Coordinates of C-alpha atoms and ligand atoms in Angstrom, one line a residue:
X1 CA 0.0 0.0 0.0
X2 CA 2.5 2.6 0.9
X3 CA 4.7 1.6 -2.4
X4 CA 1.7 2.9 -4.1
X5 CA 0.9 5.7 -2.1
X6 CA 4.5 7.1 -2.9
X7 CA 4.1 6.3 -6.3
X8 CA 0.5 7.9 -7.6
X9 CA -0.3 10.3 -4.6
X10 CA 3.3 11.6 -3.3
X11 CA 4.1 13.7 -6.4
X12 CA 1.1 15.0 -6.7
X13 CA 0.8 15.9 -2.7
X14 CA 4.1 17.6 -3.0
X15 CA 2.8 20.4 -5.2
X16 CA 0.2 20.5 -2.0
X17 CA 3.1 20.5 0.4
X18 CA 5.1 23.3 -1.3
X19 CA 2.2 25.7 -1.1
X20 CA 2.3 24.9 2.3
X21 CA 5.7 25.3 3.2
X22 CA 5.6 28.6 1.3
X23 CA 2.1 29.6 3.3
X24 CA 3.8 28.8 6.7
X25 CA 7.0 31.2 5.5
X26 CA 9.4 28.0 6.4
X27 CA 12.8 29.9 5.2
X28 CA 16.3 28.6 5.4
X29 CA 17.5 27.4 8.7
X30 CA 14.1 26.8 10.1
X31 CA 13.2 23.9 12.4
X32 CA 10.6 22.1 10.5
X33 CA 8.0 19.2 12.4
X34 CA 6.4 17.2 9.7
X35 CA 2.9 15.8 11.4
X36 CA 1.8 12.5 9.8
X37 CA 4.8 12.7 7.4
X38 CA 3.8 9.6 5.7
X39 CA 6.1 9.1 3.1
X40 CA 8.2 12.4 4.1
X41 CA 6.8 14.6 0.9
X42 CA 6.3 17.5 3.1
X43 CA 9.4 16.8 5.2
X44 CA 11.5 16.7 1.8
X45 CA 9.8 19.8 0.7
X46 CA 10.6 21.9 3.6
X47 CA 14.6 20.8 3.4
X48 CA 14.2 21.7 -0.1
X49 CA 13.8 24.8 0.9
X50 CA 16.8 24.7 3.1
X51 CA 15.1 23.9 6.2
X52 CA 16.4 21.3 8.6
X53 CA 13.0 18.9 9.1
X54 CA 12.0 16.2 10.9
X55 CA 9.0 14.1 9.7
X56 CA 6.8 11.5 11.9
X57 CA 4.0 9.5 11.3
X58 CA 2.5 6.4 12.9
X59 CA 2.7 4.0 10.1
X60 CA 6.1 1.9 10.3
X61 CA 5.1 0.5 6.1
X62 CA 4.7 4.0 5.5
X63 CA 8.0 5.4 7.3
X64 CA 10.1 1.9 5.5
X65 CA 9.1 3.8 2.4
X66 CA 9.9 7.2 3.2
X67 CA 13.4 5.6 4.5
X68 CA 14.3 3.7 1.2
X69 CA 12.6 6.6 -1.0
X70 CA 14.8 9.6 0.8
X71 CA 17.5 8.2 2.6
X72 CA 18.6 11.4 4.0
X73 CA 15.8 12.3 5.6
X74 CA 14.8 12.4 9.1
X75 CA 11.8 10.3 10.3
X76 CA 10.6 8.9 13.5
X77 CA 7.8 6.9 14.7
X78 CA 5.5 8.8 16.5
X79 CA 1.9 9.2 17.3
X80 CA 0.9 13.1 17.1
X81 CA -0.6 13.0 20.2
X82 CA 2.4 12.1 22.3
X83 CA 5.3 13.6 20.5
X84 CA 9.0 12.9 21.8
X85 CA 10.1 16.5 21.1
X86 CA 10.4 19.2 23.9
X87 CA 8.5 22.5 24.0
X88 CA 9.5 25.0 21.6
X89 CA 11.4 22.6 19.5
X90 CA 10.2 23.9 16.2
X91 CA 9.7 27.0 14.1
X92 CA 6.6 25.3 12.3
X93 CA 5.1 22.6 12.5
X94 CA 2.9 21.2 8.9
X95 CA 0.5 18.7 8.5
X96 CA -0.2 18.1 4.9
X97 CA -3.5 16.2 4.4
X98 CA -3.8 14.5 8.2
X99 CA -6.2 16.9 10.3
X100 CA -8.8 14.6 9.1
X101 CA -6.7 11.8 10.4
X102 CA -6.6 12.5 14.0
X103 CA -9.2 10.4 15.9
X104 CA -8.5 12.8 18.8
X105 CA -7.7 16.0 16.7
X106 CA -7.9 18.8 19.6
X107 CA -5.2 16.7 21.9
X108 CA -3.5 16.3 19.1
X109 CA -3.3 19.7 18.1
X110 CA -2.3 20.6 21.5
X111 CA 1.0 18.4 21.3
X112 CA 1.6 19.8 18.1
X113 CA 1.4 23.2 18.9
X114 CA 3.7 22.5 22.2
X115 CA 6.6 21.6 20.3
X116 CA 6.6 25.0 18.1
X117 CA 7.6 27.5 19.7
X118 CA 6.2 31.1 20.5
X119 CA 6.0 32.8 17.2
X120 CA 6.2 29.9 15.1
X121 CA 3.8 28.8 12.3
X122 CA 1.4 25.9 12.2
X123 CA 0.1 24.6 9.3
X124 CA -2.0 22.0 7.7
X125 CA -4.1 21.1 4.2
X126 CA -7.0 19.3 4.2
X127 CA -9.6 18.1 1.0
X128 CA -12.4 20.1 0.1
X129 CA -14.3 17.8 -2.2
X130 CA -16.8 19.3 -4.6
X131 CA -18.9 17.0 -7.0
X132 CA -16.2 14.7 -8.6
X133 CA -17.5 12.3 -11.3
X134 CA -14.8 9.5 -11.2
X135 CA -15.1 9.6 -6.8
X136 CA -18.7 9.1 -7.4
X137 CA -18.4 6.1 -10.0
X138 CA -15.9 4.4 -7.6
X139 CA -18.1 4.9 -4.8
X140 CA -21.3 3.5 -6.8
X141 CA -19.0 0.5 -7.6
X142 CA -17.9 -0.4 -4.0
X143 CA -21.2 0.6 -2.7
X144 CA -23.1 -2.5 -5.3
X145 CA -20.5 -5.1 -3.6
X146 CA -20.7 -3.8 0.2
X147 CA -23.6 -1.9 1.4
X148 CA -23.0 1.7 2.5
X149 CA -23.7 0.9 6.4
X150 CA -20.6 -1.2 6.0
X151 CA -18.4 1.4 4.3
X152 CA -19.3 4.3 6.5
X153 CA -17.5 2.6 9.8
X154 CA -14.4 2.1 7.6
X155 CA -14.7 5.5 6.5
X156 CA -15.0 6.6 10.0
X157 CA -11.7 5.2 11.1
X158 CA -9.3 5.9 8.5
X159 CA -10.6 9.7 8.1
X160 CA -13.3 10.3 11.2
X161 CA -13.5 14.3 10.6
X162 CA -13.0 14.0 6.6
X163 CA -16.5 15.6 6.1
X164 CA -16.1 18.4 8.9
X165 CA -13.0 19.4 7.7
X166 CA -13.7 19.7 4.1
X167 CA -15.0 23.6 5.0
X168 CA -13.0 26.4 5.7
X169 CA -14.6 27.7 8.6
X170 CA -14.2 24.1 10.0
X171 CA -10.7 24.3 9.9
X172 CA -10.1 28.3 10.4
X173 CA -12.5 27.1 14.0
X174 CA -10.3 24.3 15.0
X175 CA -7.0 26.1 14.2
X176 CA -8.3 29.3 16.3
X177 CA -10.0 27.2 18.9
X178 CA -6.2 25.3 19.7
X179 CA -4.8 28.3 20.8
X180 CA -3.6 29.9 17.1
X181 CA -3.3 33.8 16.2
X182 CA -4.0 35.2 13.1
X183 CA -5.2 32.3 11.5
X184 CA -5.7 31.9 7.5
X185 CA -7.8 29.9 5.1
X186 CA -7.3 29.6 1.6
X187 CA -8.3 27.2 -1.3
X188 CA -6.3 26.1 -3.6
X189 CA -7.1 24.0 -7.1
X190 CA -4.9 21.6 -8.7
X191 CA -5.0 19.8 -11.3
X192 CA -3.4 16.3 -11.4
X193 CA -3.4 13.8 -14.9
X194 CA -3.1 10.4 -14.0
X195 CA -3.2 7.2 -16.3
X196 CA -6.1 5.8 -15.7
X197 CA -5.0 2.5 -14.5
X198 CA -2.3 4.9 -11.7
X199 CA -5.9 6.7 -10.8
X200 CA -7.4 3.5 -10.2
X201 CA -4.0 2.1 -7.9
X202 CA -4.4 5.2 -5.9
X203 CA -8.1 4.6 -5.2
X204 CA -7.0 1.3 -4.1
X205 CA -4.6 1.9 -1.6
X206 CA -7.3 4.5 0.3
X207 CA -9.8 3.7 3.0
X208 CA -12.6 2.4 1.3
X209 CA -10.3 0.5 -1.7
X210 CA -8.8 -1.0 1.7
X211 CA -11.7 -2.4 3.3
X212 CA -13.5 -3.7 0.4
X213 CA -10.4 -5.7 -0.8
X214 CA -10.1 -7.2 2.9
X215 CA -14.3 -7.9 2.7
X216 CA -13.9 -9.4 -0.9
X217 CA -10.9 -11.3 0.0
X218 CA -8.1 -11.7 -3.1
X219 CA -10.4 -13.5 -5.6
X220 CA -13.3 -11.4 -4.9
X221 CA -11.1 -8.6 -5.3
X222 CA -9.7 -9.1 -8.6
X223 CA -12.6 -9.7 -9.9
X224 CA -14.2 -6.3 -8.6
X225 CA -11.1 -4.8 -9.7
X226 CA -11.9 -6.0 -13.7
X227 CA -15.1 -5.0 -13.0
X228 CA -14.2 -1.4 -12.3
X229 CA -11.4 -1.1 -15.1
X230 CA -13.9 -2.0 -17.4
X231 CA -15.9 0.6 -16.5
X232 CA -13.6 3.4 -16.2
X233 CA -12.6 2.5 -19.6
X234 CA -16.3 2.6 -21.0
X235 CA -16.9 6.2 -19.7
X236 CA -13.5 8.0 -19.0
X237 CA -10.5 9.4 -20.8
X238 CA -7.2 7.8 -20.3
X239 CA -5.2 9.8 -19.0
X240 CA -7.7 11.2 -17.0
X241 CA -7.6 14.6 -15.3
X242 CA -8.7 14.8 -11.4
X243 CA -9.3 19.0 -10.4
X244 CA -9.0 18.9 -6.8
X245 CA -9.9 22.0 -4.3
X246 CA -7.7 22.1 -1.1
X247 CA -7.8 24.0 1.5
X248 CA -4.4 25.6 3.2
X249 CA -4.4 26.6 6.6
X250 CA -2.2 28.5 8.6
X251 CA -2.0 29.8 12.2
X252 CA 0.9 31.6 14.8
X253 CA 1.5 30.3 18.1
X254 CA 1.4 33.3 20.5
Ligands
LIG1 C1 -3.1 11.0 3.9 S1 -1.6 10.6 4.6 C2 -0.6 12.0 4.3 C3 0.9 11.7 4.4 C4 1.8 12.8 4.0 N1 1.6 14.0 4.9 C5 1.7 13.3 2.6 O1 1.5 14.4 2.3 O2 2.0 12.4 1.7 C6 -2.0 10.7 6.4 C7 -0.8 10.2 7.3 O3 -1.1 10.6 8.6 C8 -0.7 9.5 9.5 N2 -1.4 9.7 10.7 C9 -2.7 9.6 10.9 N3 -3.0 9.9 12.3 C10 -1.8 10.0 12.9 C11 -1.4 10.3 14.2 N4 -2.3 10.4 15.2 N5 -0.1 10.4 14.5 C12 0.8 10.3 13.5 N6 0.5 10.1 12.2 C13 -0.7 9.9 11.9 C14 -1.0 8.3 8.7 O4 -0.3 7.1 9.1 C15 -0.7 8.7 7.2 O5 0.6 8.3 6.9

């Protein structure tokens, strides 16, 4: 899963992460905390631009990829809501596509905003799905083979405040309610082409793709996936061309 993640979604979240890095003014020399690094795409971003970074994430398959993938870079296993880093360690802190992750998001945001210190920037992108034509086929697909009562716990677990996070105000709230000054929202577009068979991997590897292949087990799962290349193939272009609205988030520690 996290070979494919770094393949199909860590270019395309870098562009995500550089915004971010250049939203949260991370210049040379800072000391940069990468939240739910995954990979280490925002991590890698922010040394590219000459900051020293740290990136940590609680997914050892994800962090043996990051390790292999960029070998220089600095990643540790940690959970966000008990991070082994002192107060004031960092002068930002980013978090590029996990505020919808955190089961426990305020404590979470507490520990994350410990370890910056006063002055420094915290910041964090999160999706803001609109109406997306090849999301929906994929979710009609899955939703014939599992019911949606099913889906929704699986859902629930991997992202539990995907849909209250998809707003601005949501995430301008949170940030503001944690303690953070002078808090901006913004949302950017993008515009990613995939292959359509590299759309369809990265589809796979999230929540839902996840659950379904452990309901259908690996027969049942081939098959599904045949079923839904087929489709794709009947009524979309390959490469295909995903517009994706993100919002960017950033807030000062006082
Ligand atoms: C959608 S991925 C984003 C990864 C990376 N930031 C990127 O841009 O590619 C979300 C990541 O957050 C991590 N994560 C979720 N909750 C976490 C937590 N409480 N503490 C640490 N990492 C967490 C997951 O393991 C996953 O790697």
């Amino acid at each position: 899963m996290a070979e494919t993640y770094e393949r199909v979604h860590s270019p395309r979240f870098a562009e995500v992460a550089r915004d971010l890095v250049e939203l949260a003014s991370v210049g040379s020399d800072a000391r940069v905390l990468d939240v739910g690094t995954g990979t280490g795409v925002a991590a890698a971003v922010a040394v590219e631009a000459g900051a020293s970074a740290v990136g940590v994430d609680a997914s050892f398959g994800m962090l043996a990829v990051g390790r292999r993938v960029r070998p220089g870079l600095r990643l540790a296993a940690a959970e966000a809501i008990d991070l082994p880093f002192r107060d004031g360690a960092f002068d930002a802190a980013l978090g590029n596509f996990v505020l919808a992750h955190f089961t426990k998001v305020e404590t979470a945001l507490f520990d994350v905003i410990r370890v910056v210190r006063p002055g420094g920037r915290v910041a964090f992108s999160a999706w803001a799905d609109g109406p997306d034509a090849y999301q929906d086929a994929w979710r009609g697909m899955i939703e014939s083979v599992v019911p949606r009562e099913m889906l929704q716990p699986a859902y629930q677990q991997a992202a539990p405040w995907h849909e209250r996070f998809r707003s601005r105000n949501a995430v301008e709230e949170a940030l503001i309610d944690a303690g953070l000054r002078h808090v901006r929202t913004e949302t950017a577009k993008y515009r990613w082409a995939y292959s359509r068979a590299d759309y369809l991997d990265g589809l796979e590897v999230f929540a839902t793709g996840r659950f379904v292949r452990e309901m259908l087990g690996e027969r049942g799962w081939a098959d599904f996936a045949a079923r839904v290349r087929g489709e794709f193939a009947d009524r979309f272009p390959d490469p295909l061309n995903d517009f994706r609205d993100v919002i960017l988030a950033v807030g000062t520690k006082t």
